[in-house]
Short mmCIF file of C-alpha atoms in Angstrom, two decimals:
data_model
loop_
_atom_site.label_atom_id
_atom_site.label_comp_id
_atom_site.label_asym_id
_atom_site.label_seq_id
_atom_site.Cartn_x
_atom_site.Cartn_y
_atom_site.Cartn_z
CA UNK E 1 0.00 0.00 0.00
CA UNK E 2 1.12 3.24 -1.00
CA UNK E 3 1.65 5.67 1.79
CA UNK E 4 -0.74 7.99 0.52
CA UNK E 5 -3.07 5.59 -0.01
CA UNK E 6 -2.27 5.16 3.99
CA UNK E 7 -2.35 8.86 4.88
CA UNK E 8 -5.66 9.28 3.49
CA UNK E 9 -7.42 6.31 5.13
CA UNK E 10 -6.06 7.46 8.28
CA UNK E 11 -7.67 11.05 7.57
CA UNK E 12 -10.98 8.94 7.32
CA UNK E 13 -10.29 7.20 10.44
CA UNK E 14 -9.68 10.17 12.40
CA UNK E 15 -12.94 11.27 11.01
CA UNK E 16 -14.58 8.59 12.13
CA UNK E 17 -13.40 8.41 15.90
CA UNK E 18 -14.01 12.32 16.20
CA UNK E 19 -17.45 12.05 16.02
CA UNK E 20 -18.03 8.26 17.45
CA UNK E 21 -14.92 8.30 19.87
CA UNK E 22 -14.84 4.63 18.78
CA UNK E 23 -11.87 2.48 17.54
CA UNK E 24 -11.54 1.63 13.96
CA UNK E 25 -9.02 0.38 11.87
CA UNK E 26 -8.83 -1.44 7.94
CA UNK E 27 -7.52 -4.40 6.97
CA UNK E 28 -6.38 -5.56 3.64
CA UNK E 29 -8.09 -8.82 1.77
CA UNK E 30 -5.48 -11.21 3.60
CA UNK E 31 -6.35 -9.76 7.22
CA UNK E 32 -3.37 -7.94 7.63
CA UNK E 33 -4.00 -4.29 9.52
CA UNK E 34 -3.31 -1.63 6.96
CA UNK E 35 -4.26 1.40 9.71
CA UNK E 36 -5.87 2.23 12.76
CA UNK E 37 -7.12 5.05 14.99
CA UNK E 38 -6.57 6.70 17.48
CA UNK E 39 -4.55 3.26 18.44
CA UNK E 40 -4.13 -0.43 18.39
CA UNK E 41 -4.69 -1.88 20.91
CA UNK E 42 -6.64 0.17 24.33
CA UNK E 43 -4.17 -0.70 27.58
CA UNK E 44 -6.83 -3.10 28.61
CA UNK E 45 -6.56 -5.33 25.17
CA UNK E 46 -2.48 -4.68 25.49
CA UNK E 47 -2.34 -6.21 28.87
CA UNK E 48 -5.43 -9.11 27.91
CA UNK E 49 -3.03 -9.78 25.42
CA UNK E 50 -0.66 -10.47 27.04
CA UNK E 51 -1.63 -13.63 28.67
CA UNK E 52 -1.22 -16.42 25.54
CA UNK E 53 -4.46 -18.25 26.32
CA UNK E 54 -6.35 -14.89 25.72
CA UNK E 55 -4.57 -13.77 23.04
CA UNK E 56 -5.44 -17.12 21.32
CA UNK E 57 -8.75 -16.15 22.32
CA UNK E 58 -9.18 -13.17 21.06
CA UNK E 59 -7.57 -13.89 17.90
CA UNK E 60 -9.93 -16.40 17.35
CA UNK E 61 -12.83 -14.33 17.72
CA UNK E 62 -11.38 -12.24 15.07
CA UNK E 63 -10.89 -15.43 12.64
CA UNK E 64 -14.71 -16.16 13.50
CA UNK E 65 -15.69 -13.06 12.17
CA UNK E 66 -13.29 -12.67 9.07
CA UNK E 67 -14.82 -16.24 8.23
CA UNK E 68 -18.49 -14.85 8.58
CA UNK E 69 -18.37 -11.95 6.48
CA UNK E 70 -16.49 -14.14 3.72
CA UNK E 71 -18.98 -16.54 4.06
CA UNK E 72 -22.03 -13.52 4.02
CA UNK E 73 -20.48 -10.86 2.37
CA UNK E 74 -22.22 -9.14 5.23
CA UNK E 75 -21.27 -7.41 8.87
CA UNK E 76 -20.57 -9.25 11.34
CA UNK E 77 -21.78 -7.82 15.26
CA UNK E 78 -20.11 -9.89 18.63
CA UNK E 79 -19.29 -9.65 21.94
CA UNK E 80 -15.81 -11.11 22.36
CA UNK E 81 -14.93 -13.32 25.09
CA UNK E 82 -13.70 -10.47 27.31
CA UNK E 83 -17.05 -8.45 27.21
CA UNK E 84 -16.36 -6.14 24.09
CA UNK E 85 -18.41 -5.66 21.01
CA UNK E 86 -17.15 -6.10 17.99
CA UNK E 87 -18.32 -5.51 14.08
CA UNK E 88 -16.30 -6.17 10.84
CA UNK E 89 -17.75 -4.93 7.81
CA UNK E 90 -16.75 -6.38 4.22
CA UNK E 91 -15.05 -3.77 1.47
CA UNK E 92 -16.93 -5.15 -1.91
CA UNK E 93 -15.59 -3.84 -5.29
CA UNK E 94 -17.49 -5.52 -7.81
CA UNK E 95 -18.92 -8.28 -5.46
CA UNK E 96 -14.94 -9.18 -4.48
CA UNK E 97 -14.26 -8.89 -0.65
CA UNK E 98 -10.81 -6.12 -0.83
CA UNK E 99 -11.05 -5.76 2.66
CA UNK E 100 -12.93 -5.09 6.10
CA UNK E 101 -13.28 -1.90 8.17
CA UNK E 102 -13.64 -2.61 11.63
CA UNK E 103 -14.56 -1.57 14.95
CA UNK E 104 -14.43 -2.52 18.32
CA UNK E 105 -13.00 -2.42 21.57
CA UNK E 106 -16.06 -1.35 22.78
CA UNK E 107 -17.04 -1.30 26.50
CA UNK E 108 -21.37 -1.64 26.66
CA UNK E 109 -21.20 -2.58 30.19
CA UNK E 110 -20.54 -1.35 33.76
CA UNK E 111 -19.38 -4.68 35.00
CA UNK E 112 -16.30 -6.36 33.87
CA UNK E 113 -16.48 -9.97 32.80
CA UNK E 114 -16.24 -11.97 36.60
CA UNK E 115 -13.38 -14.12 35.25
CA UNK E 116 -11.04 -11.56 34.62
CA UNK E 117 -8.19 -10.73 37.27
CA UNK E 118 -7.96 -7.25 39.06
CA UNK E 119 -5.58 -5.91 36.91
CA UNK E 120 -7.44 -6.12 33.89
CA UNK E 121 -10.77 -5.41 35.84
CA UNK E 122 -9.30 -1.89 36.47
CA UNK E 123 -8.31 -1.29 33.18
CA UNK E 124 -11.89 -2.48 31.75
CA UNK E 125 -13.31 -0.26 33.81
CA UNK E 126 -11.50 2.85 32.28
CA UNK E 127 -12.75 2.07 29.16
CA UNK E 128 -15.32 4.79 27.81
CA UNK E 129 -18.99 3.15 28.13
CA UNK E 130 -20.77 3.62 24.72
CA UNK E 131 -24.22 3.39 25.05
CA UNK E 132 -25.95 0.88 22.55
CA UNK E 133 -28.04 3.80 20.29
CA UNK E 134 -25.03 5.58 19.97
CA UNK E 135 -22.90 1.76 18.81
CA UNK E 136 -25.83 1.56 16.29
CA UNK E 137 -25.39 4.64 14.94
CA UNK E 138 -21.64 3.99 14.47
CA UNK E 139 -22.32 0.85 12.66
CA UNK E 140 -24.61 2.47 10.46
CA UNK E 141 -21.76 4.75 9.61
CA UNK E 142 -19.28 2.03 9.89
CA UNK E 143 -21.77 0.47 6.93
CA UNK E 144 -21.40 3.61 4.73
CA UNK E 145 -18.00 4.10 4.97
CA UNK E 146 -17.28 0.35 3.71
CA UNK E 147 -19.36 1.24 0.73
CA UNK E 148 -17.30 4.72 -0.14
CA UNK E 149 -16.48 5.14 -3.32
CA UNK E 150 -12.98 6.70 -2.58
CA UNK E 151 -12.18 4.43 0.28
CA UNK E 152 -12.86 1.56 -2.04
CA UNK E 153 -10.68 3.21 -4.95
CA UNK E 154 -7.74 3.55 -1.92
CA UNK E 155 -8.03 0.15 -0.91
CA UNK E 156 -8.15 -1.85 -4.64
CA UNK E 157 -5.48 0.02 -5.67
CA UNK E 158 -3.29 -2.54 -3.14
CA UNK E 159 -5.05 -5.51 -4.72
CA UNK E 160 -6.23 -4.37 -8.46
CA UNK E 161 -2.68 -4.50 -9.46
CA UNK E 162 -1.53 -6.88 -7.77
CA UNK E 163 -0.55 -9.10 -10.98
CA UNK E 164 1.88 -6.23 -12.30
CA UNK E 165 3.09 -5.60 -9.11
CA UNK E 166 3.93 -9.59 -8.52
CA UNK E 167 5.19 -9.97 -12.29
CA UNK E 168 7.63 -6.67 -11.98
CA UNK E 169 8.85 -7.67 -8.11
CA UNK E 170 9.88 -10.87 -9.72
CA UNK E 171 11.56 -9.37 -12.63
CA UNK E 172 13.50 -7.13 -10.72
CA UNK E 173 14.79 -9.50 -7.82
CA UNK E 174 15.67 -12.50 -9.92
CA UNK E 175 18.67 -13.02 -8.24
CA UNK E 176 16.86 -12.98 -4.37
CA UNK E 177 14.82 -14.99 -2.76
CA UNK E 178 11.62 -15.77 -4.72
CA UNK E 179 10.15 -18.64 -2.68
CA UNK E 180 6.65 -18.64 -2.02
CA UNK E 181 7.63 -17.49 1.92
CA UNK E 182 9.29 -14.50 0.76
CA UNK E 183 6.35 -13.53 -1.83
CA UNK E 184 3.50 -13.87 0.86
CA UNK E 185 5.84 -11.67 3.45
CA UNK E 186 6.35 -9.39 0.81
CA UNK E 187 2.57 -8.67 -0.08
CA UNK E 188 1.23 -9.65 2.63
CA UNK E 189 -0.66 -12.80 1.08
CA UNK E 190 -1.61 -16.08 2.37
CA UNK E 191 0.32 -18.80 0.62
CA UNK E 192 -3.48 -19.99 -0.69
CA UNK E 193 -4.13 -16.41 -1.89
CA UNK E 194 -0.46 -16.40 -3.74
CA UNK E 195 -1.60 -20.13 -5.39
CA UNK E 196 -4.51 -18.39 -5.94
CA UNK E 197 -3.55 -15.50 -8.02
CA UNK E 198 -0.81 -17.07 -10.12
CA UNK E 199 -3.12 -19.68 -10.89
CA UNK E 200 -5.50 -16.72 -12.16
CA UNK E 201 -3.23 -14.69 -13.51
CA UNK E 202 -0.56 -16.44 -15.18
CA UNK E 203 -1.68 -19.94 -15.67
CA UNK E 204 1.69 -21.44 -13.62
CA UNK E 205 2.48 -22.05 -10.40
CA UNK E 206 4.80 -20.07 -8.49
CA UNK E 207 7.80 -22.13 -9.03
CA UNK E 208 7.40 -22.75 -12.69
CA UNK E 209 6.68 -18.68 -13.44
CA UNK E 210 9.63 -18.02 -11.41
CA UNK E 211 11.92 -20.35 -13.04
CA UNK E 212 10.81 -19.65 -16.72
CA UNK E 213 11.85 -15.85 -15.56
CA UNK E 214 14.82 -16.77 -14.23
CA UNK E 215 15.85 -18.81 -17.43
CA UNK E 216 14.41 -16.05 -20.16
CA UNK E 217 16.59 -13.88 -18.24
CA UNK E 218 19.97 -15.70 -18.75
CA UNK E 219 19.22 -16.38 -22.19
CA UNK E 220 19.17 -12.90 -22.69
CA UNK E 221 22.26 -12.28 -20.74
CA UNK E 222 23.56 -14.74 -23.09
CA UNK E 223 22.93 -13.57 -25.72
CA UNK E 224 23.58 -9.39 -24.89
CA UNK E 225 27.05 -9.74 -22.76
CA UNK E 226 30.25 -11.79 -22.59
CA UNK E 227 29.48 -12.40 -18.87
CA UNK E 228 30.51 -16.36 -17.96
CA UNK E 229 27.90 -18.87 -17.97
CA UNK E 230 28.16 -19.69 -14.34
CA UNK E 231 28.11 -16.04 -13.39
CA UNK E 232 25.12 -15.57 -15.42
CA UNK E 233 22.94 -18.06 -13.67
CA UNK E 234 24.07 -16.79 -10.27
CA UNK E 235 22.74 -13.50 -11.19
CA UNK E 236 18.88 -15.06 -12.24
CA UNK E 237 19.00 -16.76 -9.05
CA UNK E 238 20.22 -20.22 -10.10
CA UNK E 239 23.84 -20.68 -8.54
CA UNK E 240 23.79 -24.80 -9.16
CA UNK E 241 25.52 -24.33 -12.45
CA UNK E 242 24.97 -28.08 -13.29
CA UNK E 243 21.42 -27.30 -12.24
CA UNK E 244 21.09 -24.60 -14.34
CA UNK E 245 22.34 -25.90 -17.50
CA UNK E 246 20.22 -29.11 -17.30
CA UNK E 247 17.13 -26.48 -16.67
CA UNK E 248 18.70 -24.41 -19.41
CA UNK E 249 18.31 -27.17 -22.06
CA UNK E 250 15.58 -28.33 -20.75
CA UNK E 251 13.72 -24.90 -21.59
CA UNK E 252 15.26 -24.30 -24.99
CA UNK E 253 16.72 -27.02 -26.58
CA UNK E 254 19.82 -26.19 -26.29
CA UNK E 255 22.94 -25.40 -23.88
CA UNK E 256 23.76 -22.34 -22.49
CA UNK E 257 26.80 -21.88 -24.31
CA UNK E 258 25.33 -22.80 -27.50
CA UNK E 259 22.37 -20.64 -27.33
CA UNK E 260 25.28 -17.78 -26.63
CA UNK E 261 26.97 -19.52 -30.32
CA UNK E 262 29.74 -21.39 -28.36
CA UNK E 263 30.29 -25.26 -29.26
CA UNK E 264 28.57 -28.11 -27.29
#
């Protein structure tokens, strides 16, 4: 995501909590946080969080709802296991789910949950209450925002283009690491989703469109410079120069120092 892009859904964010005073933040089509406002966690989820069997909690109240609203295409409202309400809403650009805008964090009532500890009772019980008509109202607005035009626009421009952007990455960092690890760090993809689009967009897996780049490559290379063989397929990526000359011939017929002109 372009840090424009960023800069301007945070604008809407701010927005959004100035008149609500509620938490809200965006996440991309993988559920990776783009932004949030005014923070990301309150000190009561920080220190929740803390503990590993909440945090697996809560996470998993945030996979329950990510599932729903793939599953609906619609909002989905919760309490989560510590007493706060919740909603996701789905970002649809031509009936494609590009993201979710969320809110939560939300304290509804007085009491804290009985089975949390005294720390995090104290802390709960900082937490702004919201009354319910005014939580409604937010989700109504919550609603329209996920249906904005321009946040739409700032959010598909991550995943419209995400074939060029894969295709040029890979053309440009031949030599690095292309495995399917790196890729999904890199834009923030599932290893599914990465299957996913290749499979879409170029017809290959990820291996095989990454190979037939590498190999294109160092024909070229071969052809265009006097640069040895062996130093040529360390710069596409292949260092096994055995490896790369069986690949090489497999590709093309030929051996890499005949496709340069050389003898067999």
């Amino acid at each position: 995501m372009k840090e424009y892009d960023l800069s301007k859904m945070r604008e809407l964010l701010h927005d959004f909590y100035n008149l609500t005073g509620i938490k809200i933040c965006i996440y991309d089509s993988a559920e990776n946080e783009l932004c949030y406002y005014p923070e990301k966690l309150s000190p009561f989820c920080r220190l929740l969080r803390e503990e590993s069997e909440a945090d697996e909690k809560c996470r998993a109240c945030d996979r329950r709802a990510f599932a729903e609203c793939k599953r609906t295409h619609r909002r989905a409202v919760y309490t989560c296991h510590a007493g706060l309400l919740e909603c996701f809403s789905p970002i649809l650009y031509h009936e494609k789910i590009i993201g979710y805008i969320v809110i939560g964090q939300i304290r509804t009532e007085n009491e804290a949950p009985a089975a949390l500890g005294e720390a995090l009772r104290e802390l709960y019980g900082k937490l702004p209450t919201i009354e319910m008509d005014k939580i409604s109202s937010a989700i109504r607005i919550l609603d329209a925002c996920a249906g904005y035009e321009y946040l739409k626009t700032l959010v598909s421009d991550y995943d419209e283009r995400i074939d060029a952007r894969l295709s040029a990455y890979i053309e440009e960092n031949l030599a690095g690491d292309l495995s399917v690890s790196a890729l999904c760090r890199k834009f923030r993809l599932s290893r599914s989703e990465l299957y996913s689009l290749f499979r879409e967009y170029f017809s290959s897996s990820v291996a095989d469109f990454v190979k037939a780049r590498r190999l294109q490559k160092a024909r070229l290379l071969l052809q265009q410079t006097h640069l040895p063989v062996a130093k040529i397929a360390a710069l596409c990526g292949i260092p096994d120069y055995n490896y790369f000359s069986k690949q090489f011939k497999r590709a093309f017929g030929v051996s890499p120092s005949a496709a340069r002109g050389g003898a067999e």
